[in-house]
Short mmCIF file of C-alpha atoms and ligand atoms in Angstrom, two decimals:
data_model
loop_
_atom_site.label_atom_id
_atom_site.label_comp_id
_atom_site.label_asym_id
_atom_site.label_seq_id
_atom_site.Cartn_x
_atom_site.Cartn_y
_atom_site.Cartn_z
CA UNK A 196 -9.78 -20.23 5.93
CA UNK A 197 -7.20 -17.46 6.04
CA UNK A 198 -8.47 -13.90 5.69
CA UNK A 199 -6.40 -11.37 3.80
CA UNK A 200 -7.09 -7.64 3.78
CA UNK A 201 -6.32 -5.75 0.57
CA UNK A 202 -6.04 -1.97 0.75
CA UNK A 203 -5.93 0.38 -2.22
CA UNK A 204 -4.42 3.69 -1.12
CA UNK A 205 -4.71 5.18 -4.61
CA UNK A 206 -7.72 6.98 -6.13
CA UNK A 207 -7.83 5.37 -9.57
CA UNK A 208 -9.78 2.14 -9.69
CA UNK A 209 -8.54 -0.31 -12.31
CA UNK A 210 -5.27 1.51 -12.91
CA UNK A 211 -1.72 0.42 -12.15
CA UNK A 212 -1.80 0.21 -8.36
CA UNK A 213 -5.30 -1.24 -8.20
CA UNK A 214 -4.46 -3.80 -10.90
CA UNK A 215 -1.42 -5.07 -8.97
CA UNK A 216 -3.49 -5.24 -5.76
CA UNK A 217 -6.15 -7.21 -7.64
CA UNK A 218 -3.56 -9.64 -9.01
CA UNK A 219 -2.01 -10.11 -5.56
CA UNK A 220 -5.52 -10.70 -4.17
CA UNK A 221 -6.19 -13.31 -6.88
CA UNK A 222 -2.94 -15.00 -5.87
CA UNK A 223 -4.08 -15.05 -2.24
CA UNK A 224 -7.42 -16.57 -3.27
CA UNK A 225 -5.64 -19.17 -5.41
CA UNK A 226 -3.79 -20.24 -2.26
CA UNK A 227 -7.07 -20.77 -0.41
CA UNK A 228 -7.63 -17.44 1.32
CA UNK A 229 -10.56 -15.07 1.25
CA UNK A 230 -9.83 -11.41 0.57
CA UNK A 231 -11.65 -8.33 1.80
CA UNK A 232 -10.76 -5.12 -0.01
CA UNK A 233 -10.90 -1.51 1.16
CA UNK A 234 -10.50 1.49 -1.15
CA UNK A 235 -9.22 4.29 1.06
CA UNK A 236 -10.55 6.94 -1.33
CA UNK A 237 -14.08 5.59 -0.93
CA UNK A 238 -14.22 5.55 2.87
CA UNK A 239 -16.09 7.91 5.16
CA UNK A 240 -14.05 10.89 6.37
CA UNK A 241 -10.86 10.04 8.30
CA UNK A 242 -7.62 11.57 9.47
CA UNK A 243 -4.13 10.41 10.33
CA UNK A 244 -2.99 10.01 13.94
CA UNK A 245 -4.32 12.79 16.18
CA UNK A 246 -1.72 12.21 18.90
CA UNK A 247 -4.40 11.64 21.53
CA UNK A 248 -2.33 8.84 23.11
CA UNK A 249 -5.51 6.82 23.67
CA UNK A 250 -3.62 3.78 22.35
CA UNK A 251 -0.99 4.32 25.06
CA UNK A 252 -3.48 3.41 27.81
CA UNK A 253 -3.20 -0.18 29.07
CA UNK A 254 -6.88 -0.87 28.29
CA UNK A 255 -6.49 0.23 24.66
CA UNK A 256 -3.08 -1.25 23.86
CA UNK A 257 -2.76 -1.93 20.14
CA UNK A 258 -6.06 -0.17 19.41
CA UNK A 259 -6.42 3.26 17.88
CA UNK A 260 -9.37 4.75 19.77
CA UNK A 261 -10.39 7.28 17.09
CA UNK A 262 -13.65 6.30 15.44
CA UNK A 263 -13.84 7.34 11.80
CA UNK A 264 -13.67 5.91 8.28
CA UNK A 265 -10.42 4.09 8.98
CA UNK A 266 -11.70 2.25 12.06
CA UNK A 267 -13.19 -0.72 10.11
CA UNK A 268 -9.94 -1.01 8.15
CA UNK A 269 -7.80 -1.06 11.30
CA UNK A 270 -10.16 -3.58 12.92
CA UNK A 271 -10.10 -5.82 9.85
CA UNK A 272 -6.30 -5.74 9.62
CA UNK A 273 -6.00 -6.57 13.33
CA UNK A 274 -8.12 -9.71 12.85
CA UNK A 275 -6.58 -10.74 9.54
CA UNK A 276 -3.93 -13.25 8.48
CA UNK A 277 -2.18 -10.96 6.02
CA UNK A 278 -2.19 -7.52 4.42
CA UNK A 279 -1.82 -6.49 0.78
CA UNK A 280 -1.49 -2.72 0.55
CA UNK A 281 -0.66 -0.59 -2.47
CA UNK A 282 -0.14 3.08 -3.17
CA UNK A 283 1.01 5.19 -6.08
CA UNK A 284 3.96 7.47 -5.43
CA UNK A 285 2.83 11.07 -4.98
CA UNK A 286 5.59 13.68 -4.83
CA UNK A 287 8.25 11.18 -3.74
CA UNK A 288 6.05 9.70 -0.99
CA UNK A 289 3.13 7.34 -0.73
CA UNK A 290 -0.32 8.97 -0.82
CA UNK A 291 -1.75 11.03 2.02
CA UNK A 292 -4.43 8.33 2.41
CA UNK A 293 -1.75 5.66 2.79
CA UNK A 294 0.05 7.82 5.35
CA UNK A 295 -3.14 8.30 7.39
CA UNK A 296 -3.65 4.54 7.67
CA UNK A 297 0.07 3.92 8.18
CA UNK A 298 0.29 6.38 11.09
CA UNK A 299 -2.70 4.86 12.84
CA UNK A 300 -1.76 1.23 12.10
CA UNK A 301 1.82 1.55 13.34
CA UNK A 302 1.41 4.06 16.17
CA UNK A 303 -1.23 1.96 17.94
CA UNK A 304 1.39 -0.81 18.24
CA UNK A 305 4.25 1.43 19.37
CA UNK A 306 4.58 1.44 23.16
CA UNK A 307 7.50 3.85 23.72
CA UNK A 308 8.76 1.14 26.06
CA UNK A 309 12.39 0.23 25.37
CA UNK A 310 12.03 -3.39 26.57
CA UNK A 311 8.87 -4.09 24.57
CA UNK A 312 8.61 -1.43 21.86
CA UNK A 313 5.82 -3.22 19.98
CA UNK A 314 2.60 -4.49 21.58
CA UNK A 315 1.24 -6.21 18.47
CA UNK A 316 0.49 -9.77 19.64
CA UNK A 317 -0.40 -11.05 16.18
CA UNK A 318 2.16 -10.43 13.46
CA UNK A 319 0.88 -10.85 9.92
CA UNK A 320 2.74 -10.97 6.59
CA UNK A 321 2.51 -7.83 4.48
CA UNK A 322 2.85 -7.19 0.75
CA UNK A 323 3.55 -3.51 0.12
CA UNK A 324 3.11 -2.36 -3.48
CA UNK A 325 4.16 0.98 -4.93
CA UNK A 326 3.79 2.29 -8.48
CA UNK A 327 5.56 5.35 -9.86
CA UNK A 328 6.46 7.28 -12.97
CA UNK A 329 10.09 7.07 -11.96
CA UNK A 330 12.08 3.91 -12.63
CA UNK A 331 11.91 1.00 -10.17
CA UNK A 332 15.08 1.84 -8.27
CA UNK A 333 14.32 5.54 -7.64
CA UNK A 334 12.35 5.01 -4.44
CA UNK A 335 14.11 1.92 -3.12
CA UNK A 336 15.27 3.73 0.04
CA UNK A 337 11.77 5.05 0.71
CA UNK A 338 10.34 1.56 0.34
CA UNK A 339 13.07 -0.04 2.44
CA UNK A 340 12.24 2.42 5.22
CA UNK A 341 8.57 1.46 5.04
CA UNK A 342 9.55 -2.21 5.00
CA UNK A 343 11.61 -1.76 8.14
CA UNK A 344 8.71 -0.15 10.03
CA UNK A 345 6.14 -2.71 8.79
CA UNK A 346 8.59 -5.51 9.69
CA UNK A 347 8.83 -4.13 13.21
CA UNK A 348 5.22 -3.26 13.97
CA UNK A 349 2.94 -5.26 11.66
CA UNK A 350 4.83 -8.30 10.35
CA UNK A 351 7.33 -9.60 7.80
CA UNK A 352 7.03 -7.42 4.72
CA UNK A 353 7.68 -7.96 1.02
CA UNK A 354 7.92 -5.05 -1.39
CA UNK A 355 6.79 -4.88 -5.00
CA UNK A 356 7.70 -1.79 -7.02
CA UNK A 357 6.31 -1.05 -10.46
CA UNK A 358 8.09 1.95 -11.95
CA UNK A 359 7.74 3.88 -15.19
CA UNK A 360 4.01 3.17 -15.30
CA UNK A 361 1.58 4.25 -17.99
CA UNK A 362 -0.21 7.22 -16.38
CA UNK A 363 -2.62 7.97 -19.23
CA UNK A 364 -4.33 5.84 -21.84
CA UNK A 365 -3.57 8.41 -24.54
CA UNK A 366 -0.68 10.85 -24.07
CA UNK A 367 -1.70 12.45 -27.38
CA UNK A 368 -4.76 14.04 -25.73
CA UNK A 369 -3.05 16.24 -23.13
CA UNK A 370 -3.62 20.03 -23.38
CA UNK A 371 0.12 20.54 -23.81
CA UNK A 372 2.90 18.04 -24.59
CA UNK A 373 4.01 16.04 -21.54
CA UNK A 374 7.61 16.06 -22.72
CA UNK A 375 8.92 14.57 -19.47
CA UNK A 376 8.04 11.17 -20.86
CA UNK A 377 9.16 8.87 -23.64
CA UNK A 378 5.64 7.71 -24.44
CA UNK A 379 6.65 4.91 -26.80
CA UNK A 380 9.04 3.49 -24.19
CA UNK A 381 6.29 3.70 -21.56
CA UNK A 382 3.81 1.90 -23.81
CA UNK A 383 6.34 -0.80 -24.58
CA UNK A 384 7.11 -1.24 -20.90
CA UNK A 385 3.40 -1.43 -20.12
CA UNK A 386 2.95 -4.19 -22.70
CA UNK A 387 6.06 -6.20 -21.83
CA UNK A 388 7.04 -5.54 -18.20
CA UNK A 389 3.76 -4.68 -16.47
CA UNK A 390 2.27 -8.15 -17.17
CA UNK A 391 5.36 -9.67 -15.53
CA UNK A 392 4.79 -7.43 -12.51
CA UNK A 393 1.16 -8.57 -12.40
CA UNK A 394 2.42 -12.16 -12.38
CA UNK A 395 4.88 -11.33 -9.59
CA UNK A 396 2.03 -9.71 -7.63
CA UNK A 397 -0.08 -12.87 -8.06
CA UNK A 398 2.80 -15.06 -6.85
CA UNK A 399 3.54 -12.80 -3.90
CA UNK A 400 -0.14 -12.80 -2.95
CA UNK A 401 -0.12 -16.60 -2.97
CA UNK A 402 3.16 -16.73 -1.01
CA UNK A 403 1.67 -14.44 1.62
CA UNK A 404 -0.98 -17.07 2.31
CA UNK A 405 1.30 -20.11 2.03
CA UNK A 406 3.82 -18.55 4.39
CA UNK A 407 6.58 -18.86 1.80
CA UNK A 408 7.22 -15.17 1.16
C1 FMN B 291 -0.31 14.05 -7.42
C2 FMN B 291 0.66 13.13 -8.13
C3 FMN B 291 1.99 13.17 -7.79
C4 FMN B 291 2.88 12.27 -8.38
N1 FMN B 291 4.20 12.32 -7.98
C5 FMN B 291 5.06 11.41 -8.47
C6 FMN B 291 6.43 11.41 -8.04
O1 FMN B 291 6.86 12.22 -7.23
N2 FMN B 291 7.23 10.46 -8.55
C7 FMN B 291 6.80 9.53 -9.46
O2 FMN B 291 7.61 8.69 -9.89
N3 FMN B 291 5.53 9.51 -9.90
C8 FMN B 291 4.65 10.43 -9.42
N4 FMN B 291 3.34 10.41 -9.85
C9 FMN B 291 2.92 9.40 -10.83
C10 FMN B 291 2.25 8.19 -10.19
O3 FMN B 291 2.94 7.73 -9.06
C11 FMN B 291 2.19 7.03 -11.18
O4 FMN B 291 1.61 7.44 -12.39
C12 FMN B 291 1.42 5.87 -10.58
O5 FMN B 291 1.69 4.68 -11.27
C13 FMN B 291 -0.09 6.14 -10.61
O6 FMN B 291 -0.77 5.03 -10.08
P1 FMN B 291 -2.24 4.65 -10.60
O7 FMN B 291 -2.10 4.37 -12.08
O8 FMN B 291 -2.61 3.46 -9.81
O9 FMN B 291 -3.10 5.83 -10.32
C14 FMN B 291 2.44 11.33 -9.33
C15 FMN B 291 1.08 11.33 -9.69
C16 FMN B 291 0.20 12.23 -9.11
C17 FMN B 291 -1.26 12.21 -9.49
#
């Protein structure tokens, strides 16, 4: 049975990012895989890459040698058949938690050797999900850059972007008016478009397992 790792790099359980990850995971299960999920905000303490170059030693190739909260996640991804990872957009980037995992996941596979730049012997398909307040196309370049790096160092990567998300259940209860947003338009989008994105996440999760992504 194929094993898929799902990673939530956002703090809010059951919200937009987590929901899309859950749907993608259900899709993976529907295609016959088992899914193990990690919530990065619930792990023991961890950091991003510490530039120790331990992974640049022959004996440790492809293995980050730092032992902390991210170690079980890195180990699980290394052994897995696919990765579903999602993050909200924070200040035009993915979350700091995502970045910590991303640095360690990619850098351990980067050799600095021009002939063989990547030492990852086991490429796995990746579904990278991002949610944002901004419309879907705002962060396309950002996501394409991530796709390129995942393609090169982890495996073939699909992107799913869900923009203009509903950030609050009730925008009427804020201490001052959040006039950035057209609340009615957001609600309508959440009711009409978000379910389609959930369906797309399910299908992409299944495709990840079937090898048809
Ligand atoms: C600290 C913080 C920074 C944010 N920065 C941005 C941003 O730069 N661009 C954007 O489109 N949305 C931004 N957002 C909104 C979230 O990306 C958006 O609401 C997302 O869907 C939240 O995901 P969640 O519902 O899974 O928590 C920010 C939210 C927070 C909490």
